[in-house]
Amino acid sequence: MLGSLLITLREGLEAALIIGIILAYLAKTDNRQGFKPVWLGTSLAVLVSLIAGAIIYRVAGEFSGRAEEIFEGSAMLLAVGVLTWMVFWMRKQAVNIRGELQAQIQSALTSGSSFGLATIAFIAVVREGIETVLFLFAANTVAESAVLFTIGGLLGLVVAIAIGYGIYKGSSKLNLRTFFNITGLVLIVFAAGLLAHGIHEYNEAAIIPNVIEHVYDINSILPEKSTFGSFLTALFGYNGNPSLTEIIGYIGYLIWALVAYFRPAAAKSGAQAKT
């Protein structure tokens, strides 16, 4: 549940933040006639995202056995790549995103292009929508409960929309930099778990060797199917009896991602200290 909630909250808030910035700028510059194409682009993006999700789940349902393991493993590894890119991209662009968006909006307004406004909204939302679909599909394969997974996803969206509306109205005091920094760290750990699960699927499909099939087995102490075990599996990639390649992938990714995530801040602090 927490995995799906985190995904939809993070992705939904990014989309809501972008739409909120667009609408606030249009209202501030007395261009409320631009609201309609923005909402049109947003609605179309949501529709495209839902269709993409339906296609992915439909295609996945056609596979079984080794083909299913390869498909699910590939989806997980793809999700890890996109999720990692998204976390680092947002960390880098969060400071300048408002200025860049306003420049694009002003350009569309200057040319009198309603299509341009709709396109800005569509691209912003459809990117987050497709990412959400991919992440949810990958996370769903290790979800502790389909019902809880769905509830978590819907709850995340509701909270994201509420926060986005609060930001647009100026009533939300959420520190977005802190929010994205914290959720970015949690998503890195979540991505490490997806990577390990993807490797596990490839182990099962005999694409990546186990090397050592079970480095240890603590399922007798903390079973994966227990309530707490299922929670750890869904959010952090817990496996009670992982292969050697799963452990290498998990730890290797975490070390690389965390070092890369904290490096810019350290470099910036060092530069400020010298001045």
Short mmCIF file of N, CA, C and O in Angstrom, two decimals, residues 103-152:
data_model
loop_
_atom_site.label_atom_id
_atom_site.label_comp_id
_atom_site.label_asym_id
_atom_site.label_seq_id
_atom_site.Cartn_x
_atom_site.Cartn_y
_atom_site.Cartn_z
N ALA A 103 8.26 30.76 -19.08
CA ALA A 103 8.79 31.20 -20.38
C ALA A 103 8.05 30.50 -21.51
O ALA A 103 7.72 31.12 -22.54
N GLN A 104 7.77 29.20 -21.36
CA GLN A 104 7.04 28.45 -22.38
C GLN A 104 5.61 28.98 -22.51
O GLN A 104 5.08 29.11 -23.62
N ILE A 105 4.98 29.27 -21.36
CA ILE A 105 3.61 29.77 -21.38
C ILE A 105 3.55 31.13 -22.07
O ILE A 105 2.67 31.39 -22.90
N GLN A 106 4.49 32.00 -21.73
CA GLN A 106 4.52 33.33 -22.32
C GLN A 106 4.72 33.26 -23.82
O GLN A 106 4.11 34.02 -24.59
N SER A 107 5.55 32.33 -24.26
CA SER A 107 5.77 32.14 -25.70
C SER A 107 4.48 31.72 -26.39
O SER A 107 4.15 32.22 -27.48
N ALA A 108 3.73 30.79 -25.75
CA ALA A 108 2.46 30.35 -26.33
C ALA A 108 1.44 31.48 -26.34
O ALA A 108 0.68 31.65 -27.31
N LEU A 109 1.43 32.30 -25.29
CA LEU A 109 0.48 33.42 -25.22
C LEU A 109 0.81 34.47 -26.26
O LEU A 109 -0.08 35.04 -26.90
N THR A 110 2.11 34.73 -26.44
CA THR A 110 2.54 35.74 -27.42
C THR A 110 2.13 35.35 -28.83
O THR A 110 1.71 36.20 -29.63
N SER A 111 2.21 34.06 -29.13
CA SER A 111 1.83 33.59 -30.47
C SER A 111 0.34 33.35 -30.58
O SER A 111 -0.17 33.01 -31.66
N GLY A 112 -0.38 33.50 -29.46
CA GLY A 112 -1.82 33.29 -29.47
C GLY A 112 -2.22 31.85 -29.71
O GLY A 112 -3.28 31.57 -30.28
N SER A 113 -1.37 30.94 -29.28
CA SER A 113 -1.59 29.53 -29.58
C SER A 113 -2.23 28.78 -28.41
O SER A 113 -1.58 28.50 -27.41
N SER A 114 -3.52 28.47 -28.54
CA SER A 114 -4.19 27.62 -27.55
C SER A 114 -3.62 26.21 -27.61
O SER A 114 -3.51 25.53 -26.59
N PHE A 115 -3.24 25.79 -28.81
CA PHE A 115 -2.64 24.47 -28.99
C PHE A 115 -1.34 24.38 -28.21
O PHE A 115 -1.03 23.33 -27.62
N GLY A 116 -0.58 25.47 -28.19
CA GLY A 116 0.68 25.48 -27.46
C GLY A 116 0.47 25.27 -25.97
O GLY A 116 1.20 24.53 -25.33
N LEU A 117 -0.55 25.94 -25.40
CA LEU A 117 -0.86 25.77 -23.98
C LEU A 117 -1.30 24.34 -23.68
O LEU A 117 -0.89 23.74 -22.68
N ALA A 118 -2.14 23.81 -24.56
CA ALA A 118 -2.61 22.44 -24.38
C ALA A 118 -1.45 21.45 -24.46
O ALA A 118 -1.39 20.47 -23.71
N THR A 119 -0.51 21.73 -25.35
CA THR A 119 0.65 20.85 -25.52
C THR A 119 1.55 20.85 -24.28
O THR A 119 2.04 19.81 -23.86
N ILE A 120 1.75 22.04 -23.72
CA ILE A 120 2.58 22.14 -22.51
C ILE A 120 1.98 21.29 -21.39
O ILE A 120 2.68 20.51 -20.72
N ALA A 121 0.67 21.43 -21.19
CA ALA A 121 -0.02 20.66 -20.15
C ALA A 121 0.00 19.18 -20.47
O ALA A 121 0.25 18.34 -19.59
N PHE A 122 -0.25 18.84 -21.72
CA PHE A 122 -0.30 17.42 -22.13
C PHE A 122 1.04 16.73 -21.89
O PHE A 122 1.10 15.66 -21.29
N ILE A 123 2.12 17.35 -22.33
CA ILE A 123 3.44 16.73 -22.20
C ILE A 123 3.81 16.55 -20.73
O ILE A 123 4.32 15.50 -20.33
N ALA A 124 3.51 17.57 -19.93
CA ALA A 124 3.85 17.49 -18.50
C ALA A 124 3.10 16.35 -17.81
O ALA A 124 3.68 15.56 -17.07
N VAL A 125 1.79 16.26 -18.07
CA VAL A 125 0.97 15.26 -17.39
C VAL A 125 1.16 13.87 -17.96
O VAL A 125 1.21 12.88 -17.22
N VAL A 126 1.27 13.75 -19.28
CA VAL A 126 1.39 12.41 -19.87
C VAL A 126 2.72 11.78 -19.47
O VAL A 126 2.81 10.55 -19.30
N ARG A 127 3.77 12.59 -19.30
CA ARG A 127 5.06 12.05 -18.85
C ARG A 127 4.91 11.44 -17.46
O ARG A 127 5.34 10.31 -17.22
N GLU A 128 4.27 12.19 -16.57
CA GLU A 128 4.07 11.68 -15.21
C GLU A 128 3.12 10.49 -15.23
O GLU A 128 3.29 9.53 -14.46
N GLY A 129 2.11 10.54 -16.10
CA GLY A 129 1.13 9.45 -16.18
C GLY A 129 1.73 8.14 -16.65
O GLY A 129 1.49 7.08 -16.06
N ILE A 130 2.54 8.19 -17.71
CA ILE A 130 3.18 6.98 -18.23
C ILE A 130 4.17 6.43 -17.20
O ILE A 130 4.26 5.21 -17.00
N GLU A 131 4.91 7.32 -16.55
CA GLU A 131 5.84 6.87 -15.51
C GLU A 131 5.07 6.18 -14.39
O GLU A 131 5.48 5.11 -13.91
N THR A 132 3.95 6.76 -13.99
CA THR A 132 3.15 6.18 -12.91
C THR A 132 2.65 4.79 -13.29
O THR A 132 2.70 3.86 -12.47
N VAL A 133 2.16 4.65 -14.50
CA VAL A 133 1.67 3.34 -14.98
C VAL A 133 2.78 2.30 -14.93
O VAL A 133 2.59 1.18 -14.45
N LEU A 134 3.96 2.68 -15.40
CA LEU A 134 5.09 1.75 -15.42
C LEU A 134 5.51 1.37 -14.01
O LEU A 134 5.71 0.19 -13.70
N PHE A 135 5.61 2.36 -13.13
CA PHE A 135 6.03 2.09 -11.76
C PHE A 135 5.00 1.23 -11.03
O PHE A 135 5.36 0.31 -10.29
N LEU A 136 3.72 1.53 -11.23
CA LEU A 136 2.67 0.77 -10.55
C LEU A 136 2.63 -0.68 -11.03
O LEU A 136 2.42 -1.59 -10.24
N PHE A 137 2.85 -0.87 -12.33
CA PHE A 137 2.86 -2.24 -12.84
C PHE A 137 4.01 -3.03 -12.22
O PHE A 137 3.83 -4.17 -11.79
N ALA A 138 5.18 -2.40 -12.19
CA ALA A 138 6.34 -3.08 -11.61
C ALA A 138 6.13 -3.36 -10.13
O ALA A 138 6.45 -4.44 -9.63
N ALA A 139 5.58 -2.37 -9.41
CA ALA A 139 5.36 -2.53 -7.97
C ALA A 139 4.25 -3.53 -7.68
O ALA A 139 4.28 -4.23 -6.66
N ASN A 140 3.27 -3.63 -8.57
CA ASN A 140 2.13 -4.51 -8.35
C ASN A 140 2.53 -5.98 -8.32
O ASN A 140 1.87 -6.80 -7.67
N THR A 141 3.62 -6.31 -9.00
CA THR A 141 4.05 -7.71 -9.04
C THR A 141 4.57 -8.19 -7.69
O THR A 141 4.66 -9.40 -7.46
N VAL A 142 4.90 -7.25 -6.80
CA VAL A 142 5.37 -7.63 -5.47
C VAL A 142 4.47 -7.04 -4.38
O VAL A 142 4.87 -7.00 -3.21
N ALA A 143 3.28 -6.58 -4.76
CA ALA A 143 2.38 -5.94 -3.79
C ALA A 143 1.88 -6.95 -2.78
O ALA A 143 1.66 -8.13 -3.10
N GLU A 144 1.68 -6.49 -1.54
CA GLU A 144 1.21 -7.38 -0.48
C GLU A 144 -0.26 -7.73 -0.63
O GLU A 144 -0.72 -8.77 -0.20
N SER A 145 -1.05 -6.83 -1.27
CA SER A 145 -2.48 -7.04 -1.45
C SER A 145 -2.96 -6.15 -2.58
O SER A 145 -2.66 -4.96 -2.59
N ALA A 146 -3.72 -6.73 -3.51
CA ALA A 146 -4.23 -5.95 -4.63
C ALA A 146 -5.16 -4.84 -4.15
O ALA A 146 -5.13 -3.72 -4.67
N VAL A 147 -5.97 -5.14 -3.14
CA VAL A 147 -6.92 -4.14 -2.62
C VAL A 147 -6.16 -2.99 -1.95
O VAL A 147 -6.41 -1.82 -2.23
N LEU A 148 -5.22 -3.34 -1.06
CA LEU A 148 -4.44 -2.30 -0.38
C LEU A 148 -3.60 -1.50 -1.36
O LEU A 148 -3.41 -0.30 -1.22
N PHE A 149 -3.07 -2.20 -2.38
CA PHE A 149 -2.26 -1.54 -3.41
C PHE A 149 -3.10 -0.49 -4.13
O PHE A 149 -2.64 0.64 -4.35
N THR A 150 -4.34 -0.84 -4.49
CA THR A 150 -5.23 0.08 -5.18
C THR A 150 -5.62 1.25 -4.28
O THR A 150 -5.61 2.42 -4.71
N ILE A 151 -5.94 0.95 -3.03
CA ILE A 151 -6.31 2.01 -2.08
C ILE A 151 -5.15 2.99 -1.90
O ILE A 151 -5.34 4.21 -1.89
N GLY A 152 -3.95 2.45 -1.75
CA GLY A 152 -2.77 3.30 -1.58
C GLY A 152 -2.56 4.21 -2.78
O GLY A 152 -2.27 5.40 -2.62
#
